[in-house]
XYZ file of N, CA and C in Angstrom:
726
model
N -14.505 -22.026 -21.220
C -14.303 -23.093 -20.224
C -14.696 -22.671 -18.816
N -14.542 -21.374 -18.519
C -15.017 -20.838 -17.248
C -15.907 -19.641 -17.566
N -17.121 -19.668 -17.046
C -18.037 -18.553 -17.289
C -18.889 -18.297 -16.058
N -19.008 -17.045 -15.703
C -19.916 -16.671 -14.619
C -20.928 -15.671 -15.160
N -22.148 -15.742 -14.619
C -23.226 -14.854 -15.033
C -23.826 -14.199 -13.794
N -23.555 -12.908 -13.639
C -24.091 -12.133 -12.507
C -23.884 -12.862 -11.177
N -22.693 -13.402 -10.996
C -22.395 -14.212 -9.813
C -22.292 -13.321 -8.581
N -23.015 -13.694 -7.537
C -23.006 -12.936 -6.286
C -22.836 -13.886 -5.106
N -22.140 -13.404 -4.087
C -22.045 -14.129 -2.826
C -22.008 -13.120 -1.694
N -22.960 -13.248 -0.791
C -23.046 -12.346 0.352
C -22.827 -13.099 1.647
N -22.215 -12.412 2.615
C -22.081 -12.906 3.982
C -22.727 -11.863 4.879
N -23.965 -12.131 5.294
C -24.747 -11.135 6.033
C -24.835 -9.855 5.195
N -24.268 -8.762 5.685
C -24.364 -7.496 4.942
C -23.196 -7.280 3.977
N -22.221 -8.178 3.993
C -21.054 -8.032 3.125
C -21.301 -8.707 1.783
N -21.155 -7.972 0.691
C -21.244 -8.536 -0.650
C -19.819 -8.858 -1.116
N -19.401 -10.108 -0.958
C -18.025 -10.504 -1.274
C -17.785 -10.589 -2.776
N -18.803 -11.068 -3.507
C -18.748 -11.122 -4.973
C -20.018 -10.451 -5.464
N -19.853 -9.481 -6.368
C -20.977 -8.615 -6.724
C -21.196 -8.594 -8.233
N -22.175 -9.392 -8.701
C -22.598 -9.401 -10.110
C -21.415 -9.630 -11.055
N -20.637 -10.660 -10.774
C -19.426 -10.939 -11.551
C -19.761 -11.655 -12.853
N -19.393 -11.034 -13.954
C -19.476 -11.646 -15.282
C -18.051 -11.895 -15.764
N -17.744 -13.154 -16.011
C -16.384 -13.531 -16.394
C -16.461 -14.601 -17.471
N -15.590 -14.523 -18.460
C -15.556 -15.518 -19.530
C -14.099 -15.821 -19.873
N -13.668 -17.025 -19.526
C -12.287 -17.447 -19.770
C -12.325 -18.618 -20.753
N -11.843 -18.440 -21.976
C -11.930 -19.507 -22.977
C -10.909 -20.616 -22.756
N -11.108 -21.688 -23.498
C -10.199 -22.839 -23.430
C -8.758 -22.417 -23.722
N -7.851 -22.895 -22.897
C -6.433 -22.670 -23.132
C -5.909 -21.319 -22.683
N -6.748 -20.504 -22.073
C -6.265 -19.194 -21.624
C -5.675 -19.288 -20.224
N -4.620 -18.530 -20.004
C -4.025 -18.384 -18.677
C -4.524 -17.060 -18.135
N -5.470 -17.131 -17.225
C -6.155 -15.934 -16.720
C -5.783 -15.725 -15.262
N -5.386 -14.505 -14.919
C -5.015 -14.166 -13.549
C -6.065 -13.242 -12.948
N -6.483 -13.557 -11.743
C -7.458 -12.745 -11.020
C -6.745 -12.057 -9.861
N -6.716 -10.738 -9.917
C -6.008 -9.944 -8.915
C -6.984 -9.103 -8.108
N -6.506 -8.585 -6.995
C -7.312 -7.687 -6.182
C -6.705 -7.528 -4.807
N -7.069 -6.458 -4.107
C -6.595 -6.280 -2.735
C -7.151 -7.360 -1.821
N -6.631 -7.442 -0.616
C -7.196 -8.355 0.378
C -8.679 -8.044 0.574
N -9.492 -9.088 0.610
C -10.918 -8.893 0.801
C -11.679 -8.513 -0.451
N -11.036 -8.597 -1.610
C -11.701 -8.190 -2.857
C -12.696 -9.219 -3.362
N -12.592 -10.476 -2.886
C -13.509 -11.515 -3.331
C -12.880 -12.587 -4.190
N -11.563 -12.583 -4.293
C -10.870 -13.529 -5.175
C -11.059 -14.971 -4.710
N -10.720 -15.240 -3.463
C -10.797 -16.612 -2.956
C -12.235 -17.104 -2.932
N -13.169 -16.239 -2.592
C -14.581 -16.624 -2.618
C -14.991 -17.035 -4.025
N -14.568 -16.268 -5.015
C -14.877 -16.604 -6.412
C -14.308 -17.958 -6.792
N -13.054 -18.205 -6.437
C -12.430 -19.484 -6.777
C -13.149 -20.646 -6.107
N -13.549 -20.474 -4.856
C -14.240 -21.549 -4.141
C -15.605 -21.839 -4.758
N -16.289 -20.822 -5.215
C -17.575 -21.045 -5.893
C -17.359 -21.823 -7.183
N -16.359 -21.426 -7.959
C -16.069 -22.116 -9.221
C -15.642 -23.557 -8.984
N -14.963 -23.806 -7.871
C -14.522 -25.164 -7.544
C -15.634 -26.001 -6.925
N -16.787 -25.399 -6.683
C -17.909 -26.144 -6.112
C -17.841 -26.312 -4.605
N -17.000 -25.527 -3.938
C -16.853 -25.627 -2.489
C -17.732 -24.640 -1.739
N -18.366 -23.736 -2.465
C -19.210 -22.724 -1.850
C -20.338 -22.397 -2.824
N -21.528 -22.209 -2.298
C -22.663 -21.886 -3.153
C -22.801 -20.376 -3.314
N -23.129 -19.926 -4.522
C -23.376 -18.494 -4.691
C -24.710 -18.095 -4.087
N -24.823 -16.838 -3.715
C -26.108 -16.311 -3.263
C -27.073 -16.190 -4.432
N -26.533 -15.792 -5.585
C -27.315 -15.728 -6.813
C -26.362 -15.773 -7.999
N -26.929 -15.926 -9.193
C -26.108 -16.031 -10.393
C -25.719 -17.469 -10.668
N -24.993 -17.655 -11.765
C -24.602 -18.999 -12.191
C -23.141 -19.010 -12.602
N -22.544 -20.198 -12.559
C -21.185 -20.350 -13.063
C -21.043 -21.702 -13.739
N -20.197 -21.731 -14.768
C -19.991 -22.920 -15.581
C -18.496 -23.193 -15.693
N -18.144 -24.456 -15.558
C -16.754 -24.884 -15.704
C -16.728 -26.089 -16.633
N -15.913 -26.013 -17.673
C -15.786 -27.104 -18.654
C -17.152 -27.503 -19.228
N -18.008 -26.514 -19.419
C -19.304 -26.761 -20.023
C -20.379 -27.230 -19.078
N -20.082 -27.315 -17.789
C -21.047 -27.824 -16.813
C -21.424 -26.737 -15.805
N -22.696 -26.656 -15.495
C -23.180 -25.776 -14.448
C -22.693 -26.337 -13.108
N -21.908 -25.567 -12.396
C -21.257 -26.072 -11.182
C -22.273 -26.454 -10.116
N -23.400 -25.745 -10.051
C -24.407 -26.071 -9.044
C -25.314 -27.218 -9.483
N -25.678 -27.232 -10.758
C -26.604 -28.260 -11.251
C -25.905 -29.576 -11.557
N -24.619 -29.522 -11.953
C -23.860 -30.718 -12.327
C -22.520 -30.729 -11.600
N -22.525 -30.757 -10.281
C -21.261 -30.612 -9.543
C -20.249 -31.711 -9.824
N -20.686 -32.965 -9.920
C -19.733 -34.057 -10.137
C -19.091 -33.957 -11.516
N -19.897 -33.624 -12.525
C -19.354 -33.496 -13.875
C -18.353 -32.356 -13.951
N -18.670 -31.223 -13.311
C -17.751 -30.081 -13.316
C -16.449 -30.416 -12.586
N -16.576 -31.053 -11.413
C -15.379 -31.361 -10.615
C -14.502 -32.414 -11.280
N -15.106 -33.300 -12.079
C -14.302 -34.322 -12.756
C -13.357 -33.722 -13.781
N -13.657 -32.510 -14.247
C -12.840 -31.838 -15.263
C -11.922 -30.781 -14.665
N -11.972 -30.638 -13.344
C -11.336 -29.500 -12.679
C -10.349 -29.950 -11.613
N -9.292 -29.171 -11.435
C -8.427 -29.292 -10.263
C -8.413 -27.960 -9.543
N -8.500 -28.024 -8.219
C -8.482 -26.814 -7.399
C -7.356 -26.913 -6.383
N -6.482 -25.923 -6.383
C -5.402 -25.836 -5.402
C -5.660 -24.605 -4.549
N -6.116 -24.781 -3.299
C -6.417 -23.630 -2.443
C -5.154 -22.997 -1.892
N -5.332 -21.829 -1.270
C -4.161 -21.145 -0.715
C -3.606 -21.859 0.510
N -4.463 -22.617 1.217
C -3.990 -23.428 2.342
C -4.430 -24.871 2.091
N -3.693 -25.603 1.270
C -4.120 -26.952 0.890
C -4.041 -27.951 2.034
N -4.900 -28.958 1.942
C -4.936 -30.013 2.957
C -4.238 -31.255 2.430
N -3.400 -31.843 3.262
C -2.723 -33.091 2.930
C -2.860 -34.065 4.100
N -2.791 -35.345 3.796
C -2.794 -36.367 4.841
C -1.348 -36.626 5.256
N -0.982 -36.118 6.421
C 0.419 -36.101 6.822
C 1.047 -37.482 6.957
N 0.258 -38.506 7.263
C 0.822 -39.836 7.476
C 1.011 -40.609 6.170
N 0.532 -40.053 5.061
C 0.748 -40.691 3.763
C 2.053 -40.202 3.156
N 2.566 -40.957 2.212
C 3.681 -40.495 1.389
C 3.102 -39.797 0.160
N 3.909 -39.010 -0.563
C 3.402 -38.408 -1.797
C 2.849 -39.449 -2.779
N 3.512 -40.590 -2.905
C 3.010 -41.634 -3.805
C 1.645 -42.136 -3.362
N 1.486 -42.368 -2.075
C 0.200 -42.834 -1.558
C -0.885 -41.779 -1.733
N -0.514 -40.519 -1.536
C -1.493 -39.441 -1.682
C -1.972 -39.328 -3.131
N -1.058 -39.470 -4.089
C -1.466 -39.391 -5.489
C -2.285 -40.613 -5.899
N -1.960 -41.777 -5.374
C -2.788 -42.957 -5.674
C -4.198 -42.772 -5.112
N -4.282 -42.205 -3.923
C -5.583 -41.911 -3.322
C -6.351 -40.910 -4.191
N -5.648 -39.874 -4.667
C -6.273 -38.882 -5.548
C -6.767 -39.532 -6.831
N -5.961 -40.441 -7.378
C -6.366 -41.146 -8.596
C -7.637 -41.953 -8.396
N -7.779 -42.566 -7.227
C -9.006 -43.325 -6.932
C -10.219 -42.408 -6.866
N -10.044 -41.229 -6.317
C -11.156 -40.276 -6.239
C -11.654 -39.939 -7.647
N -10.727 -39.820 -8.591
C -11.093 -39.471 -9.954
C -11.313 -40.709 -10.840
N -11.431 -41.870 -10.203
C -11.751 -43.125 -10.917
C -10.751 -43.437 -12.017
N -9.484 -43.143 -11.766
C -8.433 -43.462 -12.719
C -7.978 -44.905 -12.500
N -7.650 -45.616 -13.581
C -7.134 -46.965 -13.408
C -5.682 -46.895 -12.943
N -5.249 -47.946 -12.233
C -3.931 -47.930 -11.594
C -2.771 -47.724 -12.582
N -2.744 -48.398 -13.752
C -1.624 -48.156 -14.665
C -1.510 -46.690 -15.086
N -2.655 -46.038 -15.322
C -2.607 -44.624 -15.704
C -2.095 -43.772 -14.547
N -2.547 -44.064 -13.339
C -2.070 -43.326 -12.171
C -0.554 -43.440 -12.051
N -0.043 -44.662 -12.172
C 1.396 -44.876 -12.024
C 2.178 -44.151 -13.119
N 1.646 -44.186 -14.342
C 2.336 -43.518 -15.465
C 2.377 -42.009 -15.267
N 1.218 -41.415 -14.994
C 1.160 -39.958 -14.858
C 1.906 -39.509 -13.608
N 1.831 -40.310 -12.543
C 2.547 -39.958 -11.316
C 4.047 -39.884 -11.576
N 4.580 -40.849 -12.300
C 6.015 -40.797 -12.629
C 6.343 -39.531 -13.404
N 5.469 -39.169 -14.333
C 5.715 -37.989 -15.168
C 5.707 -36.710 -14.341
N 4.688 -36.542 -13.480
C 4.610 -35.288 -12.717
C 5.669 -35.247 -11.619
N 6.021 -36.390 -11.045
C 7.105 -36.398 -10.061
C 8.422 -35.972 -10.712
N 8.644 -36.424 -11.935
C 9.872 -36.041 -12.636
C 9.868 -34.549 -12.945
N 8.749 -34.027 -13.427
C 8.668 -32.612 -13.786
C 8.841 -31.709 -12.565
N 8.281 -32.125 -11.432
C 8.295 -31.285 -10.240
C 9.386 -31.661 -9.237
N 10.302 -32.530 -9.661
C 11.451 -32.926 -8.828
C 11.005 -33.510 -7.485
N 10.111 -34.480 -7.551
C 9.575 -35.087 -6.329
C 9.991 -36.539 -6.140
N 10.767 -37.104 -7.053
C 11.111 -38.527 -6.964
C 11.774 -38.883 -5.632
N 12.697 -38.038 -5.192
C 13.444 -38.370 -3.970
C 12.573 -38.313 -2.722
N 11.397 -37.680 -2.831
C 10.496 -37.567 -1.681
C 9.308 -38.519 -1.772
N 9.236 -39.320 -2.824
C 8.040 -40.119 -3.101
C 7.664 -41.058 -1.963
N 8.666 -41.574 -1.228
C 8.387 -42.533 -0.173
C 8.443 -41.970 1.228
N 8.639 -40.663 1.356
C 8.721 -40.042 2.676
C 7.325 -39.627 3.145
N 7.108 -39.676 4.445
C 5.832 -39.197 4.962
C 5.710 -37.685 4.751
N 4.518 -37.269 4.375
C 4.298 -35.865 4.044
C 4.570 -34.958 5.235
N 4.317 -35.431 6.447
C 4.507 -34.592 7.624
C 5.966 -34.155 7.795
N 6.909 -34.881 7.199
C 8.313 -34.523 7.314
C 8.845 -33.672 6.179
N 7.980 -33.291 5.243
C 8.419 -32.520 4.088
C 8.377 -31.023 4.368
N 9.225 -30.287 3.680
C 9.223 -28.832 3.808
C 7.940 -28.260 3.206
N 7.665 -27.006 3.531
C 6.451 -26.359 3.023
C 6.448 -26.323 1.498
N 7.596 -25.979 0.919
C 7.677 -25.909 -0.536
C 7.485 -27.266 -1.195
N 8.025 -28.317 -0.579
C 7.860 -29.661 -1.130
C 6.402 -30.106 -1.027
N 5.754 -29.797 0.086
C 4.329 -30.108 0.238
C 3.505 -29.402 -0.829
N 3.881 -28.157 -1.119
C 3.159 -27.410 -2.157
C 3.304 -28.095 -3.513
N 4.497 -28.615 -3.797
C 4.695 -29.327 -5.066
C 3.898 -30.633 -5.104
N 3.741 -31.283 -3.951
C 2.918 -32.496 -3.895
C 1.465 -32.155 -4.231
N 0.968 -31.055 -3.686
C -0.409 -30.631 -3.973
C -0.576 -30.343 -5.453
N 0.382 -29.665 -6.045
C 0.297 -29.341 -7.469
C 0.393 -30.609 -8.310
N 1.250 -31.550 -7.904
C 1.334 -32.833 -8.616
C -0.003 -33.551 -8.595
N -0.671 -33.552 -7.432
C -1.980 -34.183 -7.326
C -3.006 -33.485 -8.208
N -2.884 -32.162 -8.321
C -3.810 -31.406 -9.165
C -3.634 -31.730 -10.642
N -2.425 -32.087 -11.038
C -2.146 -32.395 -12.441
C -2.449 -33.847 -12.795
N -2.650 -34.681 -11.793
C -2.688 -36.131 -11.995
C -3.753 -36.576 -12.979
N -4.982 -36.091 -12.838
C -6.050 -36.577 -13.719
C -6.162 -35.769 -15.008
N -5.125 -34.970 -15.281
C -5.027 -34.203 -16.525
C -6.305 -33.399 -16.764
N -6.574 -32.457 -15.854
C -7.833 -31.705 -15.905
C -7.908 -30.749 -17.088
N -9.121 -30.385 -17.432
C -9.333 -29.392 -18.475
C -9.236 -27.978 -17.913
N -9.480 -27.847 -16.611
C -9.445 -26.544 -15.940
C -8.659 -26.682 -14.644
N -7.724 -25.766 -14.407
C -6.987 -25.710 -13.146
C -7.270 -24.365 -12.500
N -7.793 -24.403 -11.283
C -8.071 -23.205 -10.490
C -7.100 -23.226 -9.319
N -6.275 -22.193 -9.212
C -5.163 -22.274 -8.267
C -4.966 -20.934 -7.559
N -4.889 -20.997 -6.238
C -4.797 -19.806 -5.393
C -3.416 -19.743 -4.768
N -2.659 -18.714 -5.093
C -1.298 -18.504 -4.574
C -0.418 -19.747 -4.757
N -0.129 -20.119 -6.003
C 0.595 -21.374 -6.249
C 2.055 -21.377 -5.836
N 2.679 -20.199 -5.710
C 4.123 -20.155 -5.474
C 4.499 -20.026 -4.006
N 3.521 -20.117 -3.104
C 3.806 -19.965 -1.676
C 4.780 -21.053 -1.218
N 5.892 -20.636 -0.651
C 6.863 -21.579 -0.109
C 7.842 -22.145 -1.115
N 7.687 -21.825 -2.389
C 8.581 -22.388 -3.408
C 9.837 -21.532 -3.561
N 10.978 -22.193 -3.661
C 12.204 -21.462 -3.956
C 12.202 -21.068 -5.437
N 13.112 -20.174 -5.864
C 13.080 -19.692 -7.250
C 13.162 -20.803 -8.295
N 13.947 -21.849 -8.026
C 14.076 -22.934 -8.992
C 12.751 -23.655 -9.192
N 12.098 -24.011 -8.098
C 10.851 -24.761 -8.208
C 9.687 -23.868 -8.610
N 9.746 -22.575 -8.265
C 8.733 -21.642 -8.755
C 8.787 -21.574 -10.274
N 9.990 -21.553 -10.834
C 10.138 -21.533 -12.286
C 9.597 -22.815 -12.908
N 9.854 -23.947 -12.301
C 9.358 -25.224 -12.822
C 7.834 -25.238 -12.837
N 7.218 -24.769 -11.752
C 5.758 -24.750 -11.676
C 5.181 -23.782 -12.699
N 5.771 -22.593 -12.827
C 5.297 -21.622 -13.821
C 5.370 -22.193 -15.228
N 6.491 -22.820 -15.536
C 6.661 -23.385 -16.873
C 5.654 -24.502 -17.140
N 5.395 -25.331 -16.138
C 4.455 -26.433 -16.324
C 3.034 -25.918 -16.508
N 2.624 -24.943 -15.721
C 1.282 -24.385 -15.875
C 1.128 -23.710 -17.230
N 2.143 -22.995 -17.645
C 2.075 -22.330 -18.951
C 2.027 -23.355 -20.073
N 2.795 -24.420 -19.945
C 2.777 -25.480 -20.957
C 1.395 -26.128 -21.029
N 0.750 -26.320 -19.876
C -0.598 -26.905 -19.865
C -1.578 -25.998 -20.592
N -1.462 -24.696 -20.383
C -2.388 -23.779 -21.049
C -2.181 -23.799 -22.556
N -0.942 -23.953 -22.984
C -0.670 -23.988 -24.433
C -1.241 -25.225 -25.104
N -1.470 -26.280 -24.330
C -2.055 -27.498 -24.894
C -3.563 -27.573 -24.668
N -4.175 -26.452 -24.210
C -5.629 -26.392 -24.132
C -6.226 -26.383 -22.749
N -5.412 -26.536 -21.706
C -5.930 -26.484 -20.343
C -6.155 -25.015 -19.953
N -7.290 -24.736 -19.374
C -7.609 -23.380 -18.927
C -7.110 -23.194 -17.500
N -6.349 -22.133 -17.277
C -5.775 -21.862 -15.959
C -6.379 -20.580 -15.405
N -6.934 -20.667 -14.204
C -7.389 -19.482 -13.476
C -6.561 -19.384 -12.206
N -5.759 -18.338 -12.124
C -4.807 -18.181 -11.024
C -5.095 -16.899 -10.262
N -5.021 -16.983 -8.953
C -5.105 -15.789 -8.117
C -3.830 -15.683 -7.296
N -3.246 -14.490 -7.268
C -1.993 -14.313 -6.546
C -1.768 -12.841 -6.264
N -0.934 -12.566 -5.260
C -0.478 -11.204 -5.006
C 0.906 -10.962 -5.607
N 1.486 -11.993 -6.222
C 2.828 -11.867 -6.804
C 2.686 -11.362 -8.229
N 2.731 -10.056 -8.400
C 2.365 -9.441 -9.669
C 3.376 -9.704 -10.775
N 4.654 -9.879 -10.432
C 5.628 -10.127 -11.495
C 5.374 -11.463 -12.183
N 4.856 -12.450 -11.432
C 4.497 -13.732 -12.041
C 3.364 -13.540 -13.033
N 2.364 -12.773 -12.631
C 1.209 -12.514 -13.499
C 1.651 -11.797 -14.774
N 2.460 -10.780 -14.618
C 2.918 -10.014 -15.779
C 3.706 -10.892 -16.743
N 4.398 -11.873 -16.196
C 5.229 -12.754 -17.025
C 4.416 -13.789 -17.793
N 3.381 -14.380 -17.185
C 2.780 -15.568 -17.804
C 1.292 -15.459 -18.140
N 0.584 -14.466 -17.622
C -0.867 -14.418 -17.862
C -1.187 -13.899 -19.264
N -2.185 -14.512 -19.895
C -2.688 -14.000 -21.182
C -3.583 -12.792 -20.963
N -4.460 -12.895 -19.964
C -5.324 -11.783 -19.588
C -5.390 -11.684 -18.070
N -5.794 -10.512 -17.611
C -5.816 -10.225 -16.181
C -7.143 -9.570 -15.837
N -7.768 -10.044 -14.754
C -8.952 -9.393 -14.221
C -8.639 -8.834 -12.847
N -9.174 -7.661 -12.543
C -8.934 -7.033 -11.244
C -10.265 -6.863 -10.524
N -10.348 -7.489 -9.349
C -11.519 -7.365 -8.486
C -11.271 -6.320 -7.408
N -12.309 -5.576 -7.091
C -12.241 -4.652 -5.955
C -13.638 -4.556 -5.357
N -13.742 -4.851 -4.067
C -15.040 -4.876 -3.388
C -16.031 -5.787 -4.110
N -15.529 -6.925 -4.593
C -16.385 -7.916 -5.216
C -16.743 -7.650 -6.658
N -16.352 -6.508 -7.198
C -16.693 -6.159 -8.581
C -15.470 -6.231 -9.489
N -15.695 -6.643 -10.718
C -14.621 -6.679 -11.710
C -14.458 -5.277 -12.273
N -13.391 -4.592 -11.872
C -13.212 -3.198 -12.274
C -12.367 -3.056 -13.531
N -11.665 -4.121 -13.922
C -10.851 -4.074 -15.134
C -10.578 -5.493 -15.598
N -10.457 -5.670 -16.911
C -10.167 -6.990 -17.460
C -9.583 -6.839 -18.849
N -8.469 -7.522 -19.105
C -7.873 -7.456 -20.428
C -6.424 -7.886 -20.415
N -5.770 -7.711 -21.545
C -4.342 -7.964 -21.633
C -3.594 -6.869 -20.887
N -2.307 -7.052 -20.740
C -1.499 -6.052 -20.059
C -1.611 -4.707 -20.762
N -1.563 -4.707 -22.079
C -1.654 -3.455 -22.821
C -3.034 -2.821 -22.671
N -4.064 -3.630 -22.655
C -5.417 -3.099 -22.471
C -5.583 -2.483 -21.087
N -5.009 -3.107 -20.073
C -5.071 -2.535 -18.730
C -4.290 -1.233 -18.648
N -3.159 -1.172 -19.324
C -2.381 0.073 -19.341
C -3.182 1.215 -19.954
N -3.882 0.910 -21.039
C -4.697 1.955 -21.667
C -5.828 2.390 -20.736
N -6.456 1.419 -20.075
C -7.552 1.758 -19.179
C -7.071 2.615 -18.014
N -5.859 2.322 -17.530
C -5.321 3.058 -16.387
C -4.598 4.334 -16.797
N -4.399 4.524 -18.114
C -3.586 5.650 -18.609
C -2.215 5.643 -17.943
N -1.654 4.444 -17.907
C -0.370 4.261 -17.228
C 0.424 3.220 -18.006
N 1.600 3.581 -18.462
C 2.415 2.680 -19.284
C 3.426 1.892 -18.477
N 3.279 1.903 -17.168
C 4.261 1.260 -16.304
C 4.066 -0.230 -16.151
N 4.749 -0.788 -15.146
C 4.658 -2.209 -14.844
C 3.287 -2.516 -14.238
N 2.980 -3.807 -14.107
C 1.669 -4.217 -13.624
C 1.382 -3.642 -12.234
N 2.388 -3.569 -11.374
C 2.159 -3.032 -10.034
C 1.594 -1.614 -10.103
N 2.193 -0.761 -10.950
C 1.719 0.613 -11.079
C 0.309 0.649 -11.668
N 0.067 -0.164 -12.689
C -1.240 -0.202 -13.342
C -2.299 -0.691 -12.355
N -1.979 -1.753 -11.629
C -2.896 -2.309 -10.635
C -3.270 -1.260 -9.588
N -2.273 -0.604 -9.010
C -2.532 0.386 -7.970
C -3.362 1.544 -8.501
N -3.084 1.934 -9.735
C -3.846 3.031 -10.339
C -5.304 2.659 -10.526
N -5.561 1.463 -11.019
C -6.940 1.028 -11.261
C -7.704 0.828 -9.957
N -7.042 0.257 -8.952
C -7.697 0.064 -7.657
C -7.993 1.415 -7.010
N -7.057 2.334 -7.153
C -7.267 3.688 -6.590
C -8.465 4.358 -7.260
N -8.562 4.232 -8.573
C -9.704 4.794 -9.294
C -11.004 4.165 -8.838
N -10.964 2.844 -8.553
C -12.153 2.143 -8.129
C -12.643 2.565 -6.751
N -11.745 3.153 -5.976
C -12.125 3.601 -4.636
C -12.676 5.033 -4.657
N -12.317 5.763 -5.712
C -12.736 7.170 -5.794
C -14.224 7.298 -6.122
């Protein structure tokens, strides 16, 4: 469902993404980790069609993101690390607007909106202006909008920012449930305990290159470290710098 072939992105002399080959099958929950500046957000933006690669190709839901951008985006939801919302709209109005963008008919929008509002505990905020909502509530509105058109692929950057433990658990459970029903999830985060808990496989970027990829046990073997993900991650990144 997500595939990159020798994907590169340069900014002047900086190679942010360097010959990235990635293959994430349908229904997998894949986490992309790396230090600050490793190229994670750049990779996600390229896959979401918000940035063009310098070279290489990428495919989402069977579509070449550069050659078939509308087809790829119709199957995808992207939640950036700093999402944009229209502050003067209510969550209900924002989701109806999102539904129109994805050419959803109104009855379907209303049905799915009720479902995601219930799952994410947003009913009591449905009629309030977004500008008056807390950061965590705004984050749940963004995630609700991402789930609205029932995408085949969800690309999400730091999904738990601002969420309290209760709502972080709700979001984790919902994303995991989506992956079990065939939705492909690509998540980037610095919160390693979340990754260790819910990811099927993990990729580690460093200086734009994929230095490790596999299950938790496979990463432990590669790092020769049987510890928690934090220890394994630090060991692999340290090796990549040597």
